[in-house]
Amino acid sequence: MSEEVKLLGINGSPASRRVEWALRIKGVEYELIEEDLQNKSPLLLQSNPVHKKIPVLLHNGKPIAESLVIVEYIDETFDGPSILPKDPYDRADARFWAKFLDEKCLPAVWKALWSKGEEQEKDKEEAYEVLKVLDNELKDKKYFGGEKIGFVDIAANFVGFWVGIVEEATGVVLVTSEKFPHFCTWREEYLNCSQVKENMPNREMLLGYFKGRVLAAAAPK
Amino acid sequence: MSEEVKLLGINGSPASRRVEWALRIKGVEYELIEEDLQNKSPLLLQSNPVHKKIPVLLHNGKPIAESLVIVEYIDETFDGPSILPKDPYDRADARFWAKFLDEKCLPAVWKALWSKGEEQEKDKEEAYEVLKVLDNELKDKKYFGGEKIGFVDIAANFVGFWVGIVEEATGVVLVTSEKFPHFCTWREEYLNCSQVKENMPNREMLLGYFKGRVLAAAAPK
């Protein structure tokens, strides 16, 4: 049976890119169907009625939602290099870190990047704390997964790629090699590895998008 | 090699009980080491340095944290009945619902249970919305997993057991069979199934605990 793989996603979304990276690691051909979040398609609403959010993978018509759930599905369904480690203990460790990224790291870093005035110092401290945890985890590793890109590296695409762009747009700089040397070494390696490099959204487009948000936030209501 | 399985947990914690239920489904013998959250043990702090939280499973001395990560680890490591479905699509579906329970359902329901005054109606409406989603998901099923208790049912132990007790303590009733008939049928089945029934915290103890919290919240500061 020929496989039909479609992704309801958005070019510039980290969640959507996680799925694309997983598909590319496996060598799966897919069609990206760009959603307009201002005007969601009936297919998206019907495929993810609970959250009404991208990304949704449609595999032979069957929908799967939630980016990390989709990545695990891709790993379990298609041949090709493993995304999660094979050993159950290492798999648990990978799931632990992916969860940490989504539940602790991303909210704290995102908040600090957009924070202003009195709250900024406190928010920055909280972001530093989670980034320090990542930095420490990376101290003896090339990637989170060891020698090659894996589940946690895919989950970490927001801190690996997007954060630097938002820093440039907002002028709030969180990540420096003085503070987070291991994290910065990982990031350089990561951004230069072929799987990541060849499947990035356009940096200038994203920078423009975030600069637009900065201006919109500053405009009088 | 003989297996040494220890659980750093708390008798009355839903997260900790998820792990115990998974171990019981697999027929794994384990030792529960009760933590005192006012005075966390060095073993807990060293086993889960990132979150410093229970539950932590120690399998032959190796620590695993985060309740649902532990449940997947148990399923992949020990023989016995499957907890997650075998089919990758059904596994993705189970992970989707477990995530929904933790990220959407529990926060909304918990908030509504403790809400007062003007905010209460809004918070209740939000809780009803997520409970309606669960109710709908259960309309043609005995358990979330189908004919037998599985991953999502384990993840749902808070709404299955604890919510009724908190309702009794706070007097805020969210779950009625008029509003959520399928959910209530599931809950009755669930509370009477042997795996759940035989491994419950003491209801009276929990009721006392939540009544204590109600009084403490009402006391002048």
Tab-separated table of C-alpha atoms in Angstrom:
chain	number	residue	atom	x	y	z
A	1	MET	CA	0.000	0.000	0.000
A	2	SER	CA	1.375	3.395	-0.867
A	3	GLU	CA	1.569	5.681	2.126
A	4	GLU	CA	-0.186	9.006	2.084
A	5	VAL	CA	1.362	11.409	4.564
A	6	LYS	CA	0.047	14.941	4.925
A	7	LEU	CA	0.901	17.502	7.547
A	8	LEU	CA	-1.436	20.300	8.514
A	9	GLY	CA	1.084	22.823	9.723
A	10	ILE	CA	2.707	26.192	9.466
A	11	ASN	CA	6.020	26.975	7.904
A	12	GLY	CA	7.321	29.052	10.831
A	13	SER	CA	5.976	27.000	13.740
A	14	PRO	CA	8.409	25.064	15.966
A	15	ALA	CA	5.737	22.452	16.737
A	16	SER	CA	5.102	21.884	13.053
A	17	ARG	CA	8.843	21.714	12.275
A	18	ARG	CA	9.332	19.025	14.893
A	19	VAL	CA	7.093	16.804	12.819
A	20	GLU	CA	8.837	17.721	9.562
A	21	TRP	CA	12.231	16.913	11.087
A	22	ALA	CA	11.030	13.532	12.260
A	23	LEU	CA	9.631	12.751	8.795
A	24	ARG	CA	12.915	13.782	7.186
A	25	ILE	CA	14.999	11.673	9.561
A	26	LYS	CA	12.876	8.710	8.494
A	27	GLY	CA	13.002	9.678	4.834
A	28	VAL	CA	9.211	9.828	4.559
A	29	GLU	CA	7.755	11.875	1.721
A	30	TYR	CA	4.963	14.159	2.816
A	31	GLU	CA	2.839	17.027	1.728
A	32	LEU	CA	2.741	20.129	3.939
A	33	ILE	CA	-0.666	21.777	3.877
A	34	GLU	CA	-0.203	25.316	5.211
A	35	GLU	CA	-2.935	26.393	7.563
A	36	ASP	CA	-4.184	29.944	7.955
A	37	LEU	CA	-4.658	30.336	11.712
A	38	GLN	CA	-6.984	33.293	11.191
A	39	ASN	CA	-9.217	31.075	9.133
A	40	LYS	CA	-8.685	27.444	10.056
A	41	SER	CA	-9.599	24.863	7.461
A	42	PRO	CA	-12.537	22.496	7.968
A	43	LEU	CA	-9.982	19.671	7.659
A	44	LEU	CA	-8.013	20.993	10.666
A	45	LEU	CA	-11.127	21.521	12.787
A	46	GLN	CA	-12.356	18.056	11.999
A	47	SER	CA	-8.942	16.389	12.446
A	48	ASN	CA	-8.185	17.955	15.833
A	49	PRO	CA	-11.584	18.828	17.285
A	50	VAL	CA	-10.275	18.935	20.866
A	51	HIS	CA	-7.542	21.550	20.445
A	52	LYS	CA	-8.189	22.869	16.896
A	53	LYS	CA	-4.438	23.371	16.594
A	54	ILE	CA	-1.612	22.515	14.240
A	55	PRO	CA	0.312	20.321	13.745
A	56	VAL	CA	-1.855	17.402	12.703
A	57	LEU	CA	-0.394	14.458	10.810
A	58	LEU	CA	-2.743	12.657	8.448
A	59	HIS	CA	-1.408	9.187	7.783
A	60	ASN	CA	-3.538	7.496	5.154
A	61	GLY	CA	-6.312	9.808	6.267
A	62	LYS	CA	-6.041	9.060	9.996
A	63	PRO	CA	-5.287	12.151	12.105
A	64	ILE	CA	-2.750	12.395	14.936
A	65	ALA	CA	-2.325	15.595	16.965
A	66	GLU	CA	0.240	17.023	19.430
A	67	SER	CA	3.746	17.422	18.044
A	68	LEU	CA	5.635	15.075	20.365
A	69	VAL	CA	2.911	12.441	20.156
A	70	ILE	CA	3.240	12.637	16.371
A	71	VAL	CA	7.040	12.317	16.541
A	72	GLU	CA	6.730	9.138	18.633
A	73	TYR	CA	4.145	7.816	16.181
A	74	ILE	CA	6.463	8.479	13.254
A	75	ASP	CA	9.289	6.705	15.066
A	76	GLU	CA	7.117	3.655	15.743
A	77	THR	CA	5.550	3.536	12.282
A	78	PHE	CA	8.201	4.215	9.660
A	79	ASP	CA	11.526	2.535	8.934
A	80	GLY	CA	14.750	4.492	9.094
A	81	PRO	CA	17.046	5.787	11.819
A	82	SER	CA	15.613	5.667	15.352
A	83	ILE	CA	14.444	8.919	16.855
A	84	LEU	CA	13.926	7.683	20.407
A	85	PRO	CA	16.608	5.449	21.916
A	86	LYS	CA	15.912	1.716	21.901
A	87	ASP	CA	16.695	1.099	25.581
A	88	PRO	CA	13.638	1.675	27.841
A	89	TYR	CA	15.647	3.597	30.434
A	90	ASP	CA	17.106	5.922	27.805
A	91	ARG	CA	13.637	6.314	26.263
A	92	ALA	CA	12.251	7.362	29.658
A	93	ASP	CA	15.111	9.835	29.985
A	94	ALA	CA	14.350	11.293	26.551
A	95	ARG	CA	10.644	11.646	27.399
A	96	PHE	CA	11.577	13.303	30.693
A	97	TRP	CA	13.652	15.959	28.923
A	98	ALA	CA	11.119	16.579	26.169
A	99	LYS	CA	8.504	17.145	28.871
A	100	PHE	CA	10.857	19.487	30.728
A	101	LEU	CA	11.365	21.509	27.561
A	102	ASP	CA	7.648	21.880	26.891
A	103	GLU	CA	6.387	22.369	30.416
A	104	LYS	CA	9.180	24.283	32.153
A	105	CYS	CA	11.678	25.618	29.685
A	106	LEU	CA	9.573	27.044	26.863
A	107	PRO	CA	7.073	28.943	29.041
A	108	ALA	CA	9.832	30.488	31.196
A	109	VAL	CA	12.036	31.469	28.251
A	110	TRP	CA	9.119	32.826	26.199
A	111	LYS	CA	7.905	34.923	29.133
A	112	ALA	CA	11.354	36.396	29.774
A	113	LEU	CA	11.830	37.239	26.095
A	114	TRP	CA	8.729	39.458	26.098
A	115	SER	CA	8.960	40.729	29.649
A	116	LYS	CA	9.321	44.425	30.439
A	117	GLY	CA	9.880	46.796	33.337
A	118	GLU	CA	9.944	45.581	36.913
A	119	GLU	CA	9.098	41.990	36.081
A	120	GLN	CA	11.924	41.564	33.617
A	121	GLU	CA	14.673	40.777	36.121
A	122	LYS	CA	12.578	38.160	37.901
A	123	ASP	CA	11.472	36.581	34.629
A	124	LYS	CA	15.047	36.532	33.359
A	125	GLU	CA	16.225	34.799	36.527
A	126	GLU	CA	13.574	32.116	36.038
A	127	ALA	CA	14.619	31.615	32.431
A	128	TYR	CA	18.285	31.405	33.455
A	129	GLU	CA	17.404	28.711	35.928
A	130	VAL	CA	15.861	26.411	33.312
A	131	LEU	CA	18.573	27.187	30.763
A	132	LYS	CA	21.169	26.275	33.396
A	133	VAL	CA	19.478	22.904	33.779
A	134	LEU	CA	19.766	22.329	30.012
A	135	ASP	CA	23.348	23.575	29.997
A	136	ASN	CA	24.260	21.135	32.711
A	137	GLU	CA	22.543	18.254	30.910
A	138	LEU	CA	24.609	19.016	27.799
A	139	LYS	CA	27.973	19.239	29.508
A	140	ASP	CA	29.297	15.876	28.320
A	141	LYS	CA	27.217	15.468	25.184
A	142	LYS	CA	27.273	16.504	21.572
A	143	TYR	CA	23.473	16.283	21.304
A	144	PHE	CA	20.843	15.580	23.951
A	145	GLY	CA	20.570	12.153	22.398
A	146	GLY	CA	24.353	11.558	22.443
A	147	GLU	CA	26.240	11.364	19.161
A	148	LYS	CA	23.281	11.974	16.876
A	149	ILE	CA	20.162	14.117	16.806
A	150	GLY	CA	17.244	12.491	18.591
A	151	PHE	CA	13.879	13.049	20.237
A	152	VAL	CA	15.032	15.693	22.734
A	153	ASP	CA	16.956	17.652	20.098
A	154	ILE	CA	13.821	17.706	17.985
A	155	ALA	CA	11.790	18.835	20.996
A	156	ALA	CA	14.440	21.518	21.641
A	157	ASN	CA	14.066	23.214	18.262
A	158	PHE	CA	12.474	26.286	19.837
A	159	VAL	CA	15.467	26.970	22.099
A	160	GLY	CA	17.865	25.893	19.352
A	161	PHE	CA	16.606	28.123	16.559
A	162	TRP	CA	13.681	30.396	17.457
A	163	VAL	CA	15.032	31.898	20.694
A	164	GLY	CA	17.967	33.595	18.940
A	165	ILE	CA	15.582	35.239	16.486
A	166	VAL	CA	13.188	36.466	19.172
A	167	GLU	CA	16.194	37.809	21.115
A	168	GLU	CA	17.172	39.824	18.077
A	169	ALA	CA	13.644	41.156	17.620
A	170	THR	CA	12.957	42.092	21.246
A	171	GLY	CA	16.497	43.036	22.263
A	172	VAL	CA	16.213	40.806	25.346
A	173	VAL	CA	19.259	38.553	25.285
A	174	LEU	CA	19.119	35.472	27.492
A	175	VAL	CA	21.592	33.044	25.956
A	176	THR	CA	25.283	33.914	26.074
A	177	SER	CA	28.241	31.588	25.880
A	178	GLU	CA	29.527	33.022	29.168
A	179	LYS	CA	26.397	31.928	30.997
A	180	PHE	CA	25.582	28.757	29.052
A	181	PRO	CA	28.715	27.451	27.336
A	182	HIS	CA	27.553	23.843	26.807
A	183	PHE	CA	24.180	24.957	25.540
A	184	CYS	CA	25.850	27.313	23.056
A	185	THR	CA	28.189	24.583	21.794
A	186	TRP	CA	25.168	22.330	21.308
A	187	ARG	CA	23.291	25.089	19.503
A	188	GLU	CA	26.106	25.699	17.053
A	189	GLU	CA	26.442	21.992	16.314
A	190	TYR	CA	22.673	21.714	16.020
A	191	LEU	CA	22.190	24.623	13.620
A	192	ASN	CA	24.930	23.249	11.400
A	193	CYS	CA	23.803	19.654	11.289
A	194	SER	CA	22.352	18.823	7.904
A	195	GLN	CA	18.912	17.647	9.058
A	196	VAL	CA	18.280	20.901	10.858
A	197	LYS	CA	20.030	23.212	8.399
A	198	GLU	CA	18.189	21.885	5.382
A	199	ASN	CA	14.786	22.197	6.950
A	200	MET	CA	14.620	25.573	8.586
A	201	PRO	CA	12.044	28.259	8.147
A	202	ASN	CA	13.440	31.412	6.589
A	203	ARG	CA	15.244	33.355	9.345
A	204	GLU	CA	14.532	36.773	7.831
A	205	MET	CA	10.839	36.028	7.549
A	206	LEU	CA	10.681	34.971	11.198
A	207	LEU	CA	12.709	37.985	12.303
A	208	GLY	CA	10.274	40.232	10.447
A	209	TYR	CA	7.339	38.453	12.049
A	210	PHE	CA	8.680	38.903	15.584
A	211	LYS	CA	9.677	42.520	14.931
A	212	GLY	CA	6.090	43.061	13.832
A	213	ARG	CA	4.901	41.643	17.137
A	214	VAL	CA	7.261	43.936	19.056
A	215	LEU	CA	5.854	46.982	17.247
A	216	ALA	CA	2.264	45.836	17.678
A	217	ALA	CA	2.830	45.352	21.428
A	218	ALA	CA	4.277	48.865	21.736
A	219	ALA	CA	1.521	50.582	19.715
A	220	PRO	CA	-1.138	52.580	21.583
A	221	LYS	CA	-4.360	50.560	21.884
B	1	MET	CA	19.216	-10.810	38.260
B	2	SER	CA	16.642	-10.096	40.921
B	3	GLU	CA	14.811	-6.845	40.336
B	4	GLU	CA	14.818	-4.156	42.963
B	5	VAL	CA	11.896	-1.791	42.522
B	6	LYS	CA	11.363	1.097	44.900
B	7	LEU	CA	8.940	3.958	44.611
B	8	LEU	CA	9.505	7.293	46.272
B	9	GLY	CA	5.933	8.425	46.627
B	10	ILE	CA	3.037	9.467	48.777
B	11	ASN	CA	0.109	7.351	49.759
B	12	GLY	CA	-2.541	9.941	48.848
B	13	SER	CA	-1.006	11.332	45.644
B	14	PRO	CA	-2.669	10.601	42.289
B	15	ALA	CA	0.693	10.830	40.484
B	16	SER	CA	2.219	8.306	42.847
B	17	ARG	CA	-0.797	5.984	42.542
B	18	ARG	CA	-0.513	5.956	38.770
B	19	VAL	CA	2.848	4.290	39.185
B	20	GLU	CA	1.542	1.829	41.769
B	21	TRP	CA	-1.331	0.842	39.478
B	22	ALA	CA	1.028	0.234	36.597
B	23	LEU	CA	3.274	-1.921	38.793
B	24	ARG	CA	0.267	-3.913	40.006
B	25	ILE	CA	-1.043	-4.481	36.476
B	26	LYS	CA	2.367	-5.948	35.650
B	27	GLY	CA	2.523	-7.925	38.888
B	28	VAL	CA	5.797	-6.283	39.921
B	29	GLU	CA	6.690	-6.347	43.605
B	30	TYR	CA	7.853	-3.014	44.898
B	31	GLU	CA	8.608	-1.121	48.039
B	32	LEU	CA	6.850	2.214	48.584
B	33	ILE	CA	9.073	4.674	50.398
B	34	GLU	CA	6.814	7.419	51.748
B	35	GLU	CA	8.229	10.874	51.343
B	36	ASP	CA	7.616	13.756	53.720
B	37	LEU	CA	7.114	16.737	51.416
B	38	GLN	CA	7.888	19.147	54.256
B	39	ASN	CA	11.231	17.494	54.638
B	40	LYS	CA	12.250	15.778	51.415
B	41	SER	CA	14.727	12.934	51.702
B	42	PRO	CA	18.244	13.251	50.308
B	43	LEU	CA	17.380	10.248	48.128
B	44	LEU	CA	14.487	12.144	46.495
B	45	LEU	CA	16.532	15.303	45.966
B	46	GLN	CA	19.333	13.325	44.424
B	47	SER	CA	17.041	11.100	42.311
B	48	ASN	CA	15.012	13.955	40.814
B	49	PRO	CA	17.297	16.992	41.033
B	50	VAL	CA	15.404	18.872	38.295
B	51	HIS	CA	11.919	18.871	39.848
B	52	LYS	CA	12.572	17.536	43.387
B	53	LYS	CA	9.138	15.900	43.196
B	54	ILE	CA	7.524	12.535	43.743
B	55	PRO	CA	6.971	10.043	42.238
B	56	VAL	CA	10.375	8.632	41.428
B	57	LEU	CA	10.823	4.989	40.491
B	58	LEU	CA	14.134	3.411	41.422
B	59	HIS	CA	14.696	0.344	39.273
B	60	ASN	CA	17.821	-1.438	40.407
B	61	GLY	CA	18.934	1.928	41.745
B	62	LYS	CA	18.338	3.882	38.518
B	63	PRO	CA	15.881	6.758	38.957
B	64	ILE	CA	13.000	7.651	36.620
B	65	ALA	CA	10.775	10.681	37.261
B	66	GLU	CA	7.417	12.003	35.975
B	67	SER	CA	4.462	9.703	36.555
B	68	LEU	CA	3.433	9.052	32.942
B	69	VAL	CA	7.042	8.630	31.839
B	70	ILE	CA	7.396	6.035	34.596
B	71	VAL	CA	4.214	4.234	33.523
B	72	GLU	CA	5.520	3.947	29.947
B	73	TYR	CA	8.855	2.709	31.292
B	74	ILE	CA	7.108	0.046	33.366
B	75	ASP	CA	5.104	-1.035	30.334
B	76	GLU	CA	8.252	-1.367	28.211
B	77	THR	CA	10.356	-3.049	30.889
B	78	PHE	CA	8.243	-5.641	32.689
B	79	ASP	CA	6.262	-8.620	31.420
B	80	GLY	CA	2.540	-8.830	32.009
B	81	PRO	CA	-0.571	-7.291	30.495
B	82	SER	CA	0.044	-4.321	28.198
B	83	ILE	CA	-0.728	-0.889	29.554
B	84	LEU	CA	-0.399	1.030	26.294
B	85	PRO	CA	-2.009	-0.454	23.178
B	86	LYS	CA	0.321	-2.305	20.809
B	87	ASP	CA	-0.801	-0.541	17.633
B	88	PRO	CA	1.140	2.711	16.999
B	89	TYR	CA	-1.996	4.657	16.058
B	90	ASP	CA	-3.800	3.567	19.222
B	91	ARG	CA	-0.662	4.352	21.257
B	92	ALA	CA	-0.605	7.865	19.826
B	93	ASP	CA	-4.279	8.217	20.705
B	94	ALA	CA	-3.608	7.080	24.287
B	95	ARG	CA	-0.733	9.545	24.643
B	96	PHE	CA	-2.928	12.315	23.241
B	97	TRP	CA	-5.599	11.712	25.883
B	98	ALA	CA	-3.142	11.357	28.759
B	99	LYS	CA	-1.657	14.692	27.727
B	100	PHE	CA	-5.118	16.240	27.531
B	101	LEU	CA	-5.865	15.039	31.057
B	102	ASP	CA	-2.677	16.498	32.513
B	103	GLU	CA	-2.489	19.729	30.584
B	104	LYS	CA	-6.114	20.740	30.092
B	105	CYS	CA	-8.420	18.711	32.257
B	106	LEU	CA	-6.701	18.596	35.648
B	107	PRO	CA	-5.809	22.303	35.862
B	108	ALA	CA	-9.340	23.396	34.843
B	109	VAL	CA	-11.121	20.968	37.165
B	110	TRP	CA	-8.817	21.690	40.107
B	111	LYS	CA	-9.272	25.444	39.674
B	112	ALA	CA	-13.068	25.164	39.552
B	113	LEU	CA	-13.144	22.952	42.643
B	114	TRP	CA	-11.469	25.651	44.730
B	115	SER	CA	-12.955	28.684	43.033
B	116	LYS	CA	-15.103	31.193	44.905
B	117	GLY	CA	-17.223	34.269	44.322
B	118	GLU	CA	-17.437	35.937	40.954
B	119	GLU	CA	-14.877	33.704	39.304
B	120	GLN	CA	-16.666	30.503	40.203
B	121	GLU	CA	-19.168	30.479	37.351
B	122	LYS	CA	-16.512	31.133	34.730
B	123	ASP	CA	-14.200	28.506	36.204
B	124	LYS	CA	-17.031	25.991	36.372
B	125	GLU	CA	-17.880	26.592	32.722
B	126	GLU	CA	-14.270	25.916	31.780
B	127	ALA	CA	-14.250	22.701	33.790
B	128	TYR	CA	-17.541	21.614	32.205
B	129	GLU	CA	-16.024	22.127	28.802
B	130	VAL	CA	-13.124	19.730	29.405
B	131	LEU	CA	-15.346	17.225	31.208
B	132	LYS	CA	-17.697	17.295	28.225
B	133	VAL	CA	-14.758	16.362	25.998
B	134	LEU	CA	-14.014	13.360	28.226
B	135	ASP	CA	-17.693	12.438	28.380
B	136	ASN	CA	-17.891	12.445	24.609
B	137	GLU	CA	-14.740	10.343	24.288
B	138	LEU	CA	-16.297	7.735	26.606
B	139	LYS	CA	-19.637	7.488	24.879
B	140	ASP	CA	-19.027	4.130	23.210
B	141	LYS	CA	-16.420	2.716	25.553
B	142	LYS	CA	-16.214	0.876	28.810
B	143	TYR	CA	-12.772	2.294	29.582
B	144	PHE	CA	-10.695	4.877	27.759
B	145	GLY	CA	-8.590	1.955	26.603
B	146	GLY	CA	-11.598	-0.090	25.428
B	147	GLU	CA	-12.526	-3.268	27.268
B	148	LYS	CA	-9.775	-3.099	29.873
B	149	ILE	CA	-8.052	-0.501	31.985
B	150	GLY	CA	-5.114	1.074	30.198
B	151	PHE	CA	-2.785	4.038	30.052
B	152	VAL	CA	-5.464	6.751	29.833
B	153	ASP	CA	-7.503	5.225	32.653
B	154	ILE	CA	-4.402	5.251	34.818
B	155	ALA	CA	-3.746	8.862	33.834
B	156	ALA	CA	-7.380	9.652	34.672
B	157	ASN	CA	-7.193	8.515	38.292
B	158	PHE	CA	-7.513	12.076	39.559
B	159	VAL	CA	-10.855	12.641	37.835
B	160	GLY	CA	-11.920	9.067	38.591
B	161	PHE	CA	-11.301	9.047	42.342
B	162	TRP	CA	-9.977	12.298	43.800
B	163	VAL	CA	-12.447	14.739	42.248
B	164	GLY	CA	-15.425	13.205	44.071
B	165	ILE	CA	-13.630	13.586	47.390
B	166	VAL	CA	-12.623	17.199	46.774
B	167	GLU	CA	-16.219	17.928	45.722
B	168	GLU	CA	-17.410	16.587	49.065
B	169	ALA	CA	-14.849	18.669	50.975
B	170	THR	CA	-15.391	21.961	49.159
B	171	GLY	CA	-19.098	21.602	48.390
B	172	VAL	CA	-18.431	22.509	44.740
B	173	VAL	CA	-20.043	19.776	42.656
B	174	LEU	CA	-18.937	19.551	39.025
B	175	VAL	CA	-19.685	15.995	37.998
B	176	THR	CA	-23.314	14.899	37.772
B	177	SER	CA	-24.806	12.071	35.753
B	178	GLU	CA	-27.205	14.532	34.119
B	179	LYS	CA	-24.325	16.560	32.722
B	180	PHE	CA	-21.804	13.792	32.101
B	181	PRO	CA	-23.598	10.442	31.823
B	182	HIS	CA	-20.843	8.526	29.992
B	183	PHE	CA	-18.169	9.844	32.307
B	184	CYS	CA	-20.215	8.766	35.340
B	185	THR	CA	-20.751	5.275	33.921
B	186	TRP	CA	-17.006	5.015	33.335
B	187	ARG	CA	-16.282	6.233	36.859
B	188	GLU	CA	-18.541	3.658	38.465
B	189	GLU	CA	-16.993	0.862	36.416
B	190	TYR	CA	-13.531	2.216	37.166
B	191	LEU	CA	-13.969	2.506	40.926
B	192	ASN	CA	-15.286	-1.045	41.042
B	193	CYS	CA	-12.649	-2.691	38.914
B	194	SER	CA	-10.368	-4.796	41.043
B	195	GLN	CA	-7.061	-3.143	40.112
B	196	VAL	CA	-8.353	0.259	41.147
B	197	LYS	CA	-10.443	-0.869	44.109
B	198	GLU	CA	-7.668	-2.842	45.732
B	199	ASN	CA	-5.148	-0.052	45.492
B	200	MET	CA	-6.858	3.070	46.650
B	201	PRO	CA	-5.763	5.520	49.270
B	202	ASN	CA	-8.095	5.660	52.250
B	203	ARG	CA	-11.084	7.812	51.272
B	204	GLU	CA	-11.712	9.123	54.774
B	205	MET	CA	-8.103	10.168	55.186
B	206	LEU	CA	-8.215	12.089	51.913
B	207	LEU	CA	-11.562	13.657	52.789
B	208	GLY	CA	-10.101	14.823	56.100
B	209	TYR	CA	-7.056	16.194	54.327
B	210	PHE	CA	-9.109	18.240	51.832
B	211	LYS	CA	-11.490	19.450	54.575
B	212	GLY	CA	-8.393	20.655	56.401
B	213	ARG	CA	-7.367	22.597	53.328
B	214	VAL	CA	-10.839	24.147	53.047
B	215	LEU	CA	-10.640	25.346	56.665
B	216	ALA	CA	-7.082	26.601	56.272
B	217	ALA	CA	-8.101	28.572	53.165
B	218	ALA	CA	-11.007	30.180	55.054
B	219	ALA	CA	-8.989	31.076	58.174
B	220	PRO	CA	-7.914	34.678	58.662
B	221	LYS	CA	-4.268	35.141	57.714
